């Protein structure tokens, strides 16, 4: 941790003692903390706090609270767990479980850099388990049965997390869109990362869960080819390619890509969202069948 971080980081927030700053985004700071209790009880946690310079902006506060309220409703083995939402010493705080592991993006980068075998089957297993978490969020209903209509909108390798004991967790529903959100996304701001964004996101159309299907398809493309889609391509060209529906199939870039995985990827990334998988469980089923047909059993 840098001297600057040590200087700016508070020693504690309420009952939580802070150990390190894990990151800082546009809206919030993220800290590693510990909750302490009687008889030497200690539990590592992650605390997400609204940046102090934004705490006076009612719209920003509402966006943060919308995220917190949504996160508090998500309870699934493949979604990061939120324990508590509150205000501590004038700070809005989201308290989440601490995960010991690495993001899929880090694993992919390191495995390629060090030439460590991270097989297609292993990568497909990560995606398949993540789809269970996404499907849960997509299907979540309020207590009265009203669908939340949650869309993650940033289902990228950075937000798929692999713990050291083999659990897969979907992270950061911070830009998720639910019909109950009271703060609208500011016009002209793209939420998500270009390589994983469907055409309707670029166009500003009404979006649904199928943008997450597209994003997972882009991850499958990366699994098939061994590099990120559109790597090194200028943003304007990415936009044109996606809008024109001329994304290359994985097999044209890597002839060794399994034909069935190529088909699954192309269906998930169809330009017309009506031609994509209708939901995450349908995509998950095809990936599970691919693993079965190729006798690629992957355990945790």
mmCIF file of C-alpha atoms in Angstrom:
data_model
loop_
_atom_site.group_PDB
_atom_site.id
_atom_site.type_symbol
_atom_site.label_atom_id
_atom_site.label_comp_id
_atom_site.label_asym_id
_atom_site.label_seq_id
_atom_site.Cartn_x
_atom_site.Cartn_y
_atom_site.Cartn_z
ATOM 1 C CA UNK A 1 0.000 0.000 0.000
ATOM 2 C CA UNK A 2 1.386 3.392 -0.964
ATOM 3 C CA UNK A 3 2.149 6.203 1.497
ATOM 4 C CA UNK A 4 -0.614 8.261 -0.156
ATOM 5 C CA UNK A 5 -3.147 5.516 0.537
ATOM 6 C CA UNK A 6 -1.964 5.173 4.131
ATOM 7 C CA UNK A 7 -2.348 8.911 4.644
ATOM 8 C CA UNK A 8 -5.828 9.193 3.119
ATOM 9 C CA UNK A 9 -7.300 5.936 4.406
ATOM 10 C CA UNK A 10 -9.249 6.205 7.652
ATOM 11 C CA UNK A 11 -8.194 3.843 10.423
ATOM 12 C CA UNK A 12 -11.710 2.587 10.955
ATOM 13 C CA UNK A 13 -15.297 3.047 9.894
ATOM 14 C CA UNK A 14 -17.700 2.472 12.762
ATOM 15 C CA UNK A 15 -17.067 -0.981 14.203
ATOM 16 C CA UNK A 16 -14.854 -2.011 11.269
ATOM 17 C CA UNK A 17 -11.062 -1.623 11.386
ATOM 18 C CA UNK A 18 -9.611 -0.949 7.943
ATOM 19 C CA UNK A 19 -6.543 -2.888 6.797
ATOM 20 C CA UNK A 20 -5.961 -1.785 3.204
ATOM 21 C CA UNK A 21 -7.507 0.078 0.296
ATOM 22 C CA UNK A 22 -8.417 -2.391 -2.433
ATOM 23 C CA UNK A 23 -9.504 0.059 -5.080
ATOM 24 C CA UNK A 24 -11.237 3.277 -5.961
ATOM 25 C CA UNK A 25 -13.918 3.876 -8.571
ATOM 26 C CA UNK A 26 -15.908 6.827 -9.804
ATOM 27 C CA UNK A 27 -18.430 6.627 -6.968
ATOM 28 C CA UNK A 28 -16.833 4.633 -4.182
ATOM 29 C CA UNK A 29 -13.711 3.503 -2.355
ATOM 30 C CA UNK A 30 -13.259 -0.174 -1.516
ATOM 31 C CA UNK A 31 -11.420 -1.307 1.611
ATOM 32 C CA UNK A 32 -10.383 -4.570 3.206
ATOM 33 C CA UNK A 33 -11.577 -4.488 6.794
ATOM 34 C CA UNK A 34 -12.041 -6.660 9.825
ATOM 35 C CA UNK A 35 -14.968 -6.979 12.192
ATOM 36 C CA UNK A 36 -13.844 -7.701 15.727
ATOM 37 C CA UNK A 37 -15.853 -9.224 18.538
ATOM 38 C CA UNK A 38 -15.626 -10.979 21.896
ATOM 39 C CA UNK A 39 -13.175 -13.832 22.586
ATOM 40 C CA UNK A 40 -10.833 -12.861 19.774
ATOM 41 C CA UNK A 41 -13.487 -13.034 17.042
ATOM 42 C CA UNK A 42 -12.183 -11.579 13.764
ATOM 43 C CA UNK A 43 -13.804 -11.689 10.327
ATOM 44 C CA UNK A 44 -12.374 -10.240 7.129
ATOM 45 C CA UNK A 45 -14.846 -8.172 5.118
ATOM 46 C CA UNK A 46 -14.922 -5.798 2.167
ATOM 47 C CA UNK A 47 -16.335 -2.328 2.729
ATOM 48 C CA UNK A 48 -17.505 -0.133 -0.122
ATOM 49 C CA UNK A 49 -17.943 3.516 0.876
ATOM 50 C CA UNK A 50 -19.351 6.417 -1.090
ATOM 51 C CA UNK A 51 -16.626 8.948 -1.856
ATOM 52 C CA UNK A 52 -16.850 11.861 0.574
ATOM 53 C CA UNK A 53 -16.933 14.501 -2.183
ATOM 54 C CA UNK A 54 -20.086 12.886 -3.593
ATOM 55 C CA UNK A 55 -21.983 12.478 -0.341
ATOM 56 C CA UNK A 56 -23.688 15.854 -0.788
ATOM 57 C CA UNK A 57 -25.082 14.976 -4.233
ATOM 58 C CA UNK A 58 -28.618 13.589 -3.684
ATOM 59 C CA UNK A 59 -28.663 11.787 -7.036
ATOM 60 C CA UNK A 60 -25.339 10.057 -6.394
ATOM 61 C CA UNK A 61 -26.404 9.088 -2.890
ATOM 62 C CA UNK A 62 -29.614 7.645 -4.293
ATOM 63 C CA UNK A 63 -27.678 5.622 -6.884
ATOM 64 C CA UNK A 64 -25.445 4.223 -4.146
ATOM 65 C CA UNK A 65 -28.417 3.369 -1.954
ATOM 66 C CA UNK A 66 -30.201 1.747 -4.912
ATOM 67 C CA UNK A 67 -27.139 -0.441 -5.427
ATOM 68 C CA UNK A 68 -27.019 -1.263 -1.727
ATOM 69 C CA UNK A 69 -30.711 -2.113 -1.590
ATOM 70 C CA UNK A 70 -30.387 -4.340 -4.634
ATOM 71 C CA UNK A 71 -27.233 -6.031 -3.374
ATOM 72 C CA UNK A 72 -28.915 -6.764 -0.069
ATOM 73 C CA UNK A 73 -31.608 -8.779 -1.847
ATOM 74 C CA UNK A 74 -29.156 -10.988 -3.731
ATOM 75 C CA UNK A 75 -28.445 -14.247 -1.913
ATOM 76 C CA UNK A 76 -26.987 -17.032 -4.044
ATOM 77 C CA UNK A 77 -23.827 -19.201 -3.892
ATOM 78 C CA UNK A 78 -22.625 -17.707 -7.194
ATOM 79 C CA UNK A 79 -23.182 -14.046 -6.282
ATOM 80 C CA UNK A 80 -21.014 -12.073 -3.859
ATOM 81 C CA UNK A 81 -22.894 -11.740 -0.562
ATOM 82 C CA UNK A 82 -23.798 -8.378 0.979
ATOM 83 C CA UNK A 83 -24.053 -8.474 4.770
ATOM 84 C CA UNK A 84 -24.978 -4.959 5.785
ATOM 85 C CA UNK A 85 -25.881 -1.545 4.443
ATOM 86 C CA UNK A 86 -25.779 1.532 6.590
ATOM 87 C CA UNK A 87 -24.359 4.902 7.492
ATOM 88 C CA UNK A 88 -21.318 4.995 9.736
ATOM 89 C CA UNK A 89 -19.880 8.312 10.960
ATOM 90 C CA UNK A 90 -21.508 10.156 8.064
ATOM 91 C CA UNK A 91 -20.288 7.612 5.491
ATOM 92 C CA UNK A 92 -22.607 5.409 3.457
ATOM 93 C CA UNK A 93 -21.199 1.874 3.693
ATOM 94 C CA UNK A 94 -21.855 -1.404 1.911
ATOM 95 C CA UNK A 95 -20.366 -4.407 3.782
ATOM 96 C CA UNK A 96 -19.684 -7.502 1.658
ATOM 97 C CA UNK A 97 -18.062 -10.901 2.046
ATOM 98 C CA UNK A 98 -14.314 -11.139 1.547
ATOM 99 C CA UNK A 99 -13.358 -13.501 -1.272
ATOM 100 C CA UNK A 100 -9.939 -15.153 -1.317
ATOM 101 C CA UNK A 101 -9.060 -15.695 -4.953
ATOM 102 C CA UNK A 102 -8.646 -13.917 -8.292
ATOM 103 C CA UNK A 103 -10.823 -12.508 -11.041
ATOM 104 C CA UNK A 104 -11.184 -14.508 -14.237
ATOM 105 C CA UNK A 105 -9.420 -11.689 -16.102
ATOM 106 C CA UNK A 106 -6.364 -12.006 -13.849
ATOM 107 C CA UNK A 107 -6.304 -15.781 -14.197
ATOM 108 C CA UNK A 108 -6.536 -15.556 -17.991
ATOM 109 C CA UNK A 109 -3.765 -12.954 -18.125
ATOM 110 C CA UNK A 110 -1.422 -14.854 -15.822
ATOM 111 C CA UNK A 111 -2.053 -18.256 -17.408
ATOM 112 C CA UNK A 112 -1.166 -16.853 -20.855
ATOM 113 C CA UNK A 113 1.819 -14.914 -19.544
ATOM 114 C CA UNK A 114 3.258 -17.883 -17.634
ATOM 115 C CA UNK A 115 2.069 -20.483 -20.165
ATOM 116 C CA UNK A 116 0.128 -22.345 -17.484
ATOM 117 C CA UNK A 117 -2.550 -24.710 -18.756
ATOM 118 C CA UNK A 118 -5.976 -23.264 -17.972
ATOM 119 C CA UNK A 119 -7.999 -25.519 -20.224
ATOM 120 C CA UNK A 120 -11.066 -24.603 -22.250
ATOM 121 C CA UNK A 121 -13.083 -26.984 -20.074
ATOM 122 C CA UNK A 122 -11.968 -25.202 -16.891
ATOM 123 C CA UNK A 123 -12.848 -21.821 -18.363
ATOM 124 C CA UNK A 124 -16.239 -23.071 -19.533
ATOM 125 C CA UNK A 125 -16.897 -24.378 -16.012
ATOM 126 C CA UNK A 126 -16.220 -20.898 -14.600
ATOM 127 C CA UNK A 127 -18.669 -19.353 -17.068
ATOM 128 C CA UNK A 128 -21.278 -22.069 -16.496
ATOM 129 C CA UNK A 129 -21.275 -21.529 -12.736
ATOM 130 C CA UNK A 130 -21.372 -17.755 -13.191
ATOM 131 C CA UNK A 131 -24.456 -18.154 -15.378
ATOM 132 C CA UNK A 132 -26.249 -19.722 -12.405
ATOM 133 C CA UNK A 133 -25.646 -16.509 -10.466
ATOM 134 C CA UNK A 134 -26.745 -14.326 -13.358
ATOM 135 C CA UNK A 135 -29.877 -16.376 -13.916
ATOM 136 C CA UNK A 136 -30.757 -16.061 -10.228
ATOM 137 C CA UNK A 137 -30.417 -12.269 -10.418
ATOM 138 C CA UNK A 138 -32.380 -12.068 -13.678
ATOM 139 C CA UNK A 139 -35.243 -14.078 -12.170
ATOM 140 C CA UNK A 140 -35.309 -12.336 -8.769
ATOM 141 C CA UNK A 141 -38.695 -11.082 -7.619
ATOM 142 C CA UNK A 142 -39.746 -8.723 -4.862
ATOM 143 C CA UNK A 143 -41.654 -10.001 -1.841
ATOM 144 C CA UNK A 144 -44.967 -9.385 -3.602
ATOM 145 C CA UNK A 145 -43.862 -11.359 -6.671
ATOM 146 C CA UNK A 146 -43.020 -8.334 -8.826
ATOM 147 C CA UNK A 147 -39.960 -9.059 -10.996
ATOM 148 C CA UNK A 148 -36.964 -6.817 -10.321
ATOM 149 C CA UNK A 149 -35.896 -7.204 -13.981
ATOM 150 C CA UNK A 150 -32.247 -6.969 -12.970
ATOM 151 C CA UNK A 151 -29.653 -6.675 -15.729
ATOM 152 C CA UNK A 152 -26.008 -6.755 -14.659
ATOM 153 C CA UNK A 153 -24.698 -4.822 -17.720
ATOM 154 C CA UNK A 154 -21.042 -5.475 -16.890
ATOM 155 C CA UNK A 155 -20.719 -9.276 -17.016
ATOM 156 C CA UNK A 156 -17.028 -9.225 -17.926
ATOM 157 C CA UNK A 157 -14.046 -11.366 -16.826
ATOM 158 C CA UNK A 158 -13.178 -8.644 -14.287
ATOM 159 C CA UNK A 159 -16.480 -9.334 -12.541
ATOM 160 C CA UNK A 160 -16.314 -13.132 -12.521
ATOM 161 C CA UNK A 161 -14.330 -14.217 -9.483
ATOM 162 C CA UNK A 162 -12.737 -17.598 -8.788
ATOM 163 C CA UNK A 163 -11.944 -18.376 -5.152
ATOM 164 C CA UNK A 164 -8.986 -20.558 -4.257
ATOM 165 C CA UNK A 165 -11.351 -23.368 -3.233
ATOM 166 C CA UNK A 166 -13.070 -23.342 -6.605
ATOM 167 C CA UNK A 167 -16.204 -21.264 -6.035
ATOM 168 C CA UNK A 168 -17.366 -18.902 -8.771
ATOM 169 C CA UNK A 169 -18.901 -15.561 -7.808
ATOM 170 C CA UNK A 170 -20.435 -12.775 -9.893
ATOM 171 C CA UNK A 171 -19.282 -9.404 -8.576
ATOM 172 C CA UNK A 172 -20.375 -5.801 -8.762
ATOM 173 C CA UNK A 173 -24.015 -5.294 -9.524
ATOM 174 C CA UNK A 174 -23.188 -1.603 -9.040
ATOM 175 C CA UNK A 175 -24.340 -0.644 -12.520
ATOM 176 C CA UNK A 176 -27.151 -3.191 -12.604
ATOM 177 C CA UNK A 177 -30.458 -1.811 -13.772
ATOM 178 C CA UNK A 178 -33.649 -2.742 -11.933
ATOM 179 C CA UNK A 179 -37.071 -1.283 -12.524
ATOM 180 C CA UNK A 180 -37.065 -0.185 -8.889
ATOM 181 C CA UNK A 181 -33.987 2.041 -9.332
ATOM 182 C CA UNK A 182 -34.972 5.622 -8.667
ATOM 183 C CA UNK A 183 -31.908 7.200 -10.293
ATOM 184 C CA UNK A 184 -31.668 7.027 -14.071
ATOM 185 C CA UNK A 185 -28.393 6.449 -15.896
ATOM 186 C CA UNK A 186 -27.054 9.751 -17.164
ATOM 187 C CA UNK A 187 -27.574 10.161 -20.910
ATOM 188 C CA UNK A 188 -24.548 9.563 -23.085
ATOM 189 C CA UNK A 189 -22.646 7.481 -20.533
ATOM 190 C CA UNK A 190 -21.884 3.907 -21.594
ATOM 191 C CA UNK A 191 -22.101 1.521 -18.675
ATOM 192 C CA UNK A 192 -19.902 -1.468 -19.289
ATOM 193 C CA UNK A 193 -16.857 -2.290 -21.372
ATOM 194 C CA UNK A 194 -16.932 -1.979 -25.153
ATOM 195 C CA UNK A 195 -15.755 -5.494 -26.067
ATOM 196 C CA UNK A 196 -18.642 -7.005 -24.096
ATOM 197 C CA UNK A 197 -21.401 -4.579 -25.084
ATOM 198 C CA UNK A 198 -24.304 -5.512 -27.346
ATOM 199 C CA UNK A 199 -25.556 -3.234 -30.113
ATOM 200 C CA UNK A 200 -28.611 -2.114 -28.148
ATOM 201 C CA UNK A 201 -26.341 -0.715 -25.431
ATOM 202 C CA UNK A 202 -24.506 1.449 -27.975
ATOM 203 C CA UNK A 203 -27.800 2.620 -29.430
ATOM 204 C CA UNK A 204 -29.299 3.522 -26.072
ATOM 205 C CA UNK A 205 -32.246 1.183 -26.606
ATOM 206 C CA UNK A 206 -34.203 -0.340 -23.765
ATOM 207 C CA UNK A 207 -32.142 -3.281 -22.571
ATOM 208 C CA UNK A 208 -32.943 -6.579 -20.913
ATOM 209 C CA UNK A 209 -31.123 -9.681 -19.674
ATOM 210 C CA UNK A 210 -29.984 -10.503 -23.214
ATOM 211 C CA UNK A 211 -27.204 -7.904 -22.982
ATOM 212 C CA UNK A 212 -25.732 -10.104 -20.256
ATOM 213 C CA UNK A 213 -26.104 -13.114 -22.572
ATOM 214 C CA UNK A 214 -24.144 -11.192 -25.212
ATOM 215 C CA UNK A 215 -21.415 -10.286 -22.704
ATOM 216 C CA UNK A 216 -21.027 -13.922 -21.670
ATOM 217 C CA UNK A 217 -20.850 -14.799 -25.362
ATOM 218 C CA UNK A 218 -17.917 -12.386 -25.670
ATOM 219 C CA UNK A 219 -16.220 -14.203 -22.779
ATOM 220 C CA UNK A 220 -16.786 -17.516 -24.592
ATOM 221 C CA UNK A 221 -15.236 -15.940 -27.726
ATOM 222 C CA UNK A 222 -12.176 -15.091 -25.635
ATOM 223 C CA UNK A 223 -12.043 -18.663 -24.300
ATOM 224 C CA UNK A 224 -12.177 -20.076 -27.831
ATOM 225 C CA UNK A 225 -9.573 -17.760 -29.341
ATOM 226 C CA UNK A 226 -7.217 -17.124 -26.436
ATOM 227 C CA UNK A 227 -7.396 -13.337 -26.537
ATOM 228 C CA UNK A 228 -9.952 -10.621 -25.890
ATOM 229 C CA UNK A 229 -12.369 -9.777 -28.678
ATOM 230 C CA UNK A 230 -11.450 -6.546 -30.524
ATOM 231 C CA UNK A 231 -8.099 -6.310 -28.733
ATOM 232 C CA UNK A 232 -6.192 -3.325 -30.171
ATOM 233 C CA UNK A 233 -9.176 -2.155 -32.239
ATOM 234 C CA UNK A 234 -10.136 1.550 -31.931
ATOM 235 C CA UNK A 235 -13.439 2.214 -30.181
ATOM 236 C CA UNK A 236 -15.118 3.671 -33.283
ATOM 237 C CA UNK A 237 -14.292 0.541 -35.280
ATOM 238 C CA UNK A 238 -15.628 -1.687 -32.491
ATOM 239 C CA UNK A 239 -18.852 0.294 -32.567
ATOM 240 C CA UNK A 240 -19.179 -0.106 -36.345
ATOM 241 C CA UNK A 241 -18.421 -3.836 -36.250
ATOM 242 C CA UNK A 242 -20.982 -4.513 -33.533
ATOM 243 C CA UNK A 243 -23.710 -2.371 -35.083
ATOM 244 C CA UNK A 244 -23.165 -4.011 -38.485
ATOM 245 C CA UNK A 245 -23.207 -7.483 -36.965
ATOM 246 C CA UNK A 246 -19.863 -8.467 -38.472
ATOM 247 C CA UNK A 247 -18.182 -9.923 -35.398
ATOM 248 C CA UNK A 248 -15.921 -12.776 -36.617
ATOM 249 C CA UNK A 249 -16.839 -16.228 -35.377
ATOM 250 C CA UNK A 250 -14.274 -17.830 -33.049
ATOM 251 C CA UNK A 251 -13.579 -20.640 -35.516
ATOM 252 C CA UNK A 252 -12.575 -18.240 -38.303
ATOM 253 C CA UNK A 253 -9.943 -16.766 -35.983
ATOM 254 C CA UNK A 254 -8.926 -20.062 -34.349
ATOM 255 C CA UNK A 255 -9.621 -23.139 -36.511
ATOM 256 C CA UNK A 256 -8.994 -25.358 -33.465
ATOM 257 C CA UNK A 257 -12.039 -23.936 -31.667
ATOM 258 C CA UNK A 258 -14.560 -26.742 -30.981
ATOM 259 C CA UNK A 259 -17.441 -26.470 -33.451
ATOM 260 C CA UNK A 260 -20.113 -26.702 -30.756
ATOM 261 C CA UNK A 261 -18.526 -23.958 -28.671
ATOM 262 C CA UNK A 262 -18.324 -21.817 -31.819
ATOM 263 C CA UNK A 263 -22.051 -22.344 -32.373
ATOM 264 C CA UNK A 264 -22.889 -21.492 -28.754
ATOM 265 C CA UNK A 265 -20.788 -18.332 -28.920
ATOM 266 C CA UNK A 266 -22.346 -17.129 -32.165
ATOM 267 C CA UNK A 267 -25.854 -17.682 -30.823
ATOM 268 C CA UNK A 268 -25.087 -15.826 -27.586
ATOM 269 C CA UNK A 269 -23.614 -12.895 -29.554
ATOM 270 C CA UNK A 270 -26.243 -12.632 -32.284
ATOM 271 C CA UNK A 271 -26.721 -9.050 -33.508
ATOM 272 C CA UNK A 272 -30.492 -9.456 -33.214
ATOM 273 C CA UNK A 273 -31.213 -10.117 -29.559
ATOM 274 C CA UNK A 274 -34.264 -12.217 -30.460
ATOM 275 C CA UNK A 275 -31.836 -14.741 -31.957
ATOM 276 C CA UNK A 276 -29.791 -15.021 -28.749
ATOM 277 C CA UNK A 277 -30.443 -17.398 -25.891
ATOM 278 C CA UNK A 278 -33.594 -16.171 -24.148
ATOM 279 C CA UNK A 279 -32.099 -16.545 -20.681
ATOM 280 C CA UNK A 280 -28.942 -17.521 -18.817
ATOM 281 C CA UNK A 281 -30.170 -21.003 -17.940
ATOM 282 C CA UNK A 282 -30.598 -21.914 -21.641
ATOM 283 C CA UNK A 283 -27.003 -20.850 -22.341
ATOM 284 C CA UNK A 284 -25.837 -22.682 -19.240
ATOM 285 C CA UNK A 285 -27.581 -25.872 -20.395
ATOM 286 C CA UNK A 286 -25.790 -25.813 -23.765
ATOM 287 C CA UNK A 287 -22.431 -25.279 -22.068
ATOM 288 C CA UNK A 288 -23.124 -28.121 -19.625
ATOM 289 C CA UNK A 289 -23.982 -30.399 -22.552
ATOM 290 C CA UNK A 290 -20.752 -29.372 -24.289
ATOM 291 C CA UNK A 291 -18.764 -30.445 -21.219
ATOM 292 C CA UNK A 292 -20.663 -33.743 -21.038
ATOM 293 C CA UNK A 293 -20.313 -34.504 -24.758
ATOM 294 C CA UNK A 294 -16.583 -33.789 -24.692
ATOM 295 C CA UNK A 295 -16.162 -35.818 -21.486
ATOM 296 C CA UNK A 296 -14.676 -32.740 -19.835
ATOM 297 C CA UNK A 297 -15.540 -33.171 -16.191
ATOM 298 C CA UNK A 298 -14.233 -30.243 -14.147
ATOM 299 C CA UNK A 299 -14.521 -30.303 -10.362
ATOM 300 C CA UNK A 300 -14.156 -27.387 -7.985
#
